[in-house]
Amino acid sequence: MTAASESKQSDRGSVVSVRGSIVDVHFPPPIPELYSQLRAGDDEEIVIEVVSHVDGETVRGIALTSTAGLGRGSAVRDTDAPLQVPVGDRLLGRVFNVFGDTIDRQDPITGGQWRSIHRQPVPLQERSTSSEILETGIKAIDILTPLERGGKAGLFGGAGVGKTVLITEMINNMVTHHEGISLFCGIGERNREAEELYRDMEEAGVLQNTILVFGQMNEPPGARFRVPHAALTMAEYFRDDARQDVLLLMDNIFRFIQAGQEVSGLMGRLPSRVGYQPTLGTELSELQERISNTATGAITSVQAVYVPADDFTDPAAVHTFGHLSASIVLSRKRASQGLYPAIDPLQSGSKMLSPTVVGDRHYQIAQAVRQTLAGYEDLKDIIAMLGIEELSQSDRQTVYRARRLERFLTQPFFTTEQFTGKKGKLVDLDAALDGCDRILNDEFSDRSERSLYMIGSIDEAKSK
């Protein structure tokens, strides 16, 4: 027998057992390496990823597709390569699944450069050590919860409070303001949400600079678990090779943890606290550590975070918070008052908001805005019971300032122009700070609150 036919023989294995998405396969030595992609089924449509070595002749894999039709003795082929996705500018404006296949009913992407989804994080010595702010052009975020360039921000909010609108606006501003790339990763998304987001981006005109990657809710846990790794591989190309800034939006990071929990249960591992996988911290860190900045480019991540039963002590929430540098909390109450973006200024926060990073002026203005809004919050019960006339002169002054600040922190978005009829505004940080400073100094006390609502810079209030 020739060496070539021997190697061909060692690439072929047979199924020993199938338990849900977990498949044990027997191979003649040498057995496939960890993370190798195995193919099975009539048209090799069943994809299995090796996750552990059981013994010298058996590997255990997690199926990334349905295992329907797979049985004991079924033939399996080792591809000698890990799961790979395409990279490059040709991905812009397209929608992908975990395998790098296009799912937007357009021409498939073939040939060109493909890379493994399993990559090492940037070594510490190659990372940028300076803390830089990433301006979004959205006043409420830039002033009160500044994002770190190459950092991770959490976006908290229920259904209908404006998460998708905020995400599409950030994508639009990233494209126009930073000439960067936006990449949306849907983990465990409903296909309705994915389809709506695609349409919204197409209508808003931001699709041509955006890549969408989805691991949908009906797919096996293995596929949902690997989707963020596939998206990160695509993002790393733009950071390291094209030397561009990338805005990576993930919805929802909790579903990634949930998919890992399902995989761990199927693998037969003993559960940890509250039934989570014992490898929760490691799995989340392997993903989050790849999101970083270098001297030439940065991946900045905004992650939607679901907090189970609003319990912030839940292991999933605790581990996620440890990686975040900013938290943006969306409030249903503010959304019902028409204060969009509905960011709650008192619950949101950022580690970047310190005098050493943002400068003394920005820090002082942000603290004054917070104190004024917090004072108004405390007085709301008294106003509801007795009326504003019963407040002292200084308290009344606080209320008037706070109401003007609340309205000034609203902003018309480019992505909602067709719904609101208001032209979108991109506000730079200096103009936003200047506006807040002038309101705090009562420069606009003679103006109506309405003149400050849904404007860009403060000077627009004079023309209203």
Short mmCIF file of C-alpha atoms in Angstrom, two decimals, residues 43-232:
data_model
loop_
_atom_site.label_atom_id
_atom_site.label_comp_id
_atom_site.label_asym_id
_atom_site.label_seq_id
_atom_site.Cartn_x
_atom_site.Cartn_y
_atom_site.Cartn_z
CA ASP A 43 -23.46 14.65 0.51
CA GLU A 44 -21.13 15.35 3.46
CA GLU A 45 -23.68 17.91 4.61
CA ILE A 46 -23.28 16.99 8.32
CA VAL A 47 -20.45 19.01 9.90
CA ILE A 48 -18.85 17.85 13.16
CA GLU A 49 -16.14 19.67 15.11
CA VAL A 50 -13.73 17.60 17.25
CA VAL A 51 -13.85 18.84 20.86
CA SER A 52 -12.10 16.04 22.77
CA HIS A 53 -10.08 12.84 22.41
CA VAL A 54 -11.78 9.93 24.19
CA ASP A 55 -8.91 7.46 23.68
CA GLY A 56 -6.19 6.61 21.16
CA GLU A 57 -8.70 5.69 18.45
CA THR A 58 -11.88 7.64 19.31
CA VAL A 59 -12.71 11.35 19.06
CA ARG A 60 -15.76 13.15 20.41
CA GLY A 61 -17.27 15.91 18.29
CA ILE A 62 -20.13 18.38 18.45
CA ALA A 63 -22.38 18.51 15.38
CA LEU A 64 -22.85 22.01 13.95
CA THR A 65 -25.74 20.85 11.75
CA SER A 66 -28.63 18.43 12.26
CA THR A 67 -27.53 14.81 12.78
CA ALA A 68 -30.64 13.41 11.06
CA GLY A 69 -29.73 10.25 9.11
CA LEU A 70 -26.50 9.60 11.07
CA GLY A 71 -26.21 6.18 12.70
CA ARG A 72 -23.64 3.71 14.06
CA GLY A 73 -21.20 2.71 11.36
CA SER A 74 -21.84 5.79 9.21
CA ALA A 75 -18.73 6.91 7.31
CA VAL A 76 -16.96 10.10 8.47
CA ARG A 77 -14.18 11.99 6.68
CA ASP A 78 -11.53 14.13 8.41
CA THR A 79 -10.94 17.33 6.40
CA ASP A 80 -7.57 17.93 8.17
CA ALA A 81 -8.60 21.57 8.73
CA PRO A 82 -10.57 23.54 11.31
CA LEU A 83 -13.78 25.42 10.53
CA GLN A 84 -12.90 28.33 8.21
CA VAL A 85 -14.64 31.53 7.07
CA PRO A 86 -13.85 33.92 4.19
CA VAL A 87 -12.18 37.29 4.90
CA GLY A 88 -11.69 40.49 2.89
CA ASP A 89 -13.57 43.45 1.44
CA ARG A 90 -15.76 41.08 -0.63
CA LEU A 91 -17.72 40.33 2.58
CA LEU A 92 -19.15 43.87 2.85
CA GLY A 93 -22.91 44.09 2.50
CA ARG A 94 -23.36 40.32 2.80
CA VAL A 95 -25.01 37.96 5.32
CA PHE A 96 -23.26 34.77 6.51
CA ASN A 97 -23.78 31.72 8.71
CA VAL A 98 -21.19 30.05 10.95
CA PHE A 99 -19.65 28.15 7.99
CA GLY A 100 -18.97 31.31 5.97
CA ASP A 101 -21.81 30.43 3.56
CA THR A 102 -23.89 33.37 2.31
CA ILE A 103 -27.56 33.28 3.37
CA ASP A 104 -28.83 36.42 1.57
CA ARG A 105 -29.93 34.63 -1.64
CA GLN A 106 -27.11 36.24 -3.62
CA ASP A 107 -24.08 34.67 -5.28
CA PRO A 108 -22.02 32.45 -2.92
CA ILE A 109 -18.50 33.53 -1.96
CA THR A 110 -15.89 31.05 -3.14
CA GLY A 111 -12.11 31.06 -3.46
CA GLY A 112 -9.99 33.88 -2.10
CA GLN A 113 -8.67 33.89 1.44
CA TRP A 114 -10.32 31.78 4.16
CA ARG A 115 -9.14 31.66 7.79
CA SER A 116 -9.66 29.39 10.78
CA ILE A 117 -12.22 30.66 13.31
CA HIS A 118 -9.86 29.56 16.13
CA ARG A 119 -7.22 32.27 16.51
CA GLN A 120 -5.02 33.49 19.34
CA PRO A 121 -5.63 36.95 20.87
CA VAL A 122 -3.16 39.74 20.05
CA PRO A 123 -0.10 39.34 22.36
CA LEU A 124 0.08 41.90 25.16
CA GLN A 125 3.25 43.51 23.79
CA GLU A 126 1.47 44.31 20.51
CA ARG A 127 -1.55 45.97 22.11
CA SER A 128 -1.96 49.71 22.39
CA THR A 129 -1.54 50.79 26.03
CA SER A 130 -3.14 54.23 25.71
CA SER A 131 -6.80 54.66 26.66
CA GLU A 132 -8.58 56.35 23.78
CA ILE A 133 -12.20 57.42 23.49
CA LEU A 134 -14.22 56.30 20.47
CA GLU A 135 -16.60 59.15 19.58
CA THR A 136 -19.98 57.90 18.41
CA GLY A 137 -21.55 61.28 17.54
CA ILE A 138 -24.39 60.43 19.97
CA LYS A 139 -24.48 63.06 22.75
CA ALA A 140 -25.84 60.92 25.60
CA ILE A 141 -23.17 58.22 25.03
CA ASP A 142 -20.18 60.49 24.40
CA ILE A 143 -20.80 62.66 27.48
CA LEU A 144 -22.02 60.18 30.12
CA THR A 145 -20.81 56.73 28.98
CA PRO A 146 -17.83 57.27 26.65
CA LEU A 147 -16.79 54.12 24.77
CA GLU A 148 -13.20 52.90 24.83
CA ARG A 149 -11.54 52.40 21.44
CA GLY A 150 -10.79 48.68 21.41
CA GLY A 151 -12.95 48.17 24.50
CA LYS A 152 -16.22 46.39 25.25
CA ALA A 153 -19.53 48.06 26.11
CA GLY A 154 -22.70 46.35 27.31
CA LEU A 155 -26.10 47.42 25.97
CA PHE A 156 -28.91 46.57 28.37
CA GLY A 157 -32.57 46.91 27.50
CA GLY A 158 -35.82 45.08 26.90
CA ALA A 159 -37.85 44.80 23.72
CA GLY A 160 -39.01 47.99 22.04
CA VAL A 161 -36.79 50.51 23.84
CA GLY A 162 -34.57 51.23 20.83
CA LYS A 163 -31.65 48.75 20.90
CA THR A 164 -31.78 48.08 17.16
CA VAL A 165 -32.16 51.78 16.28
CA LEU A 166 -29.17 52.65 18.49
CA ILE A 167 -27.13 49.82 16.91
CA THR A 168 -27.95 50.91 13.33
CA GLU A 169 -27.13 54.55 14.19
CA MET A 170 -23.76 53.51 15.64
CA ILE A 171 -23.06 51.57 12.43
CA ASN A 172 -23.98 54.63 10.34
CA ASN A 173 -21.75 56.94 12.40
CA MET A 174 -18.87 54.46 12.35
CA VAL A 175 -19.00 54.41 8.55
CA THR A 176 -19.28 58.19 8.08
CA HIS A 177 -17.25 59.51 11.02
CA HIS A 178 -14.45 56.95 11.37
CA GLU A 179 -14.43 55.40 7.88
CA GLY A 180 -14.52 52.07 9.67
CA ILE A 181 -16.28 48.75 9.19
CA SER A 182 -19.28 47.51 11.16
CA LEU A 183 -19.90 43.83 11.83
CA PHE A 184 -23.13 42.57 13.37
CA CYS A 185 -23.11 39.14 15.00
CA GLY A 186 -26.49 37.62 15.87
CA ILE A 187 -26.13 34.80 18.41
CA GLY A 188 -29.31 32.78 18.85
CA GLU A 189 -31.29 35.44 16.94
CA ARG A 190 -34.88 34.86 15.92
CA ASN A 191 -34.97 34.78 12.11
CA ARG A 192 -37.63 37.52 12.25
CA GLU A 193 -35.16 39.82 14.06
CA ALA A 194 -32.38 39.00 11.60
CA GLU A 195 -34.57 39.69 8.59
CA GLU A 196 -35.88 42.98 10.08
CA LEU A 197 -32.35 44.17 10.87
CA TYR A 198 -31.23 43.41 7.31
CA ARG A 199 -34.14 45.41 5.89
CA ASP A 200 -33.58 48.32 8.35
CA MET A 201 -29.90 48.55 7.38
CA GLU A 202 -30.73 48.38 3.69
CA GLU A 203 -33.28 51.21 4.04
CA ALA A 204 -30.88 53.30 6.17
CA GLY A 205 -28.15 52.93 3.52
CA VAL A 206 -25.51 51.46 5.87
CA LEU A 207 -25.50 47.89 4.52
CA GLN A 208 -22.64 48.40 2.03
CA ASN A 209 -20.15 48.93 4.90
CA THR A 210 -21.57 46.24 7.15
CA ILE A 211 -21.16 42.47 7.47
CA LEU A 212 -23.89 40.38 9.15
CA VAL A 213 -23.22 36.95 10.68
CA PHE A 214 -26.03 34.87 12.19
CA GLY A 215 -26.30 31.70 14.21
CA GLN A 216 -30.06 31.46 14.49
CA MET A 217 -32.17 30.19 17.35
CA ASN A 218 -33.27 27.00 15.56
CA GLU A 219 -29.68 25.89 14.82
CA PRO A 220 -27.85 23.31 16.97
CA PRO A 221 -26.02 24.66 20.07
CA GLY A 222 -22.63 23.96 18.46
CA ALA A 223 -23.37 26.39 15.59
CA ARG A 224 -24.61 29.11 17.97
CA PHE A 225 -21.54 28.60 20.15
CA ARG A 226 -19.12 29.11 17.24
CA VAL A 227 -20.81 32.08 15.52
CA PRO A 228 -19.04 34.84 17.53
CA HIS A 229 -15.66 33.18 16.78
CA ALA A 230 -16.47 33.27 13.05
CA ALA A 231 -17.49 36.96 13.27
CA LEU A 232 -14.31 37.84 15.17
#
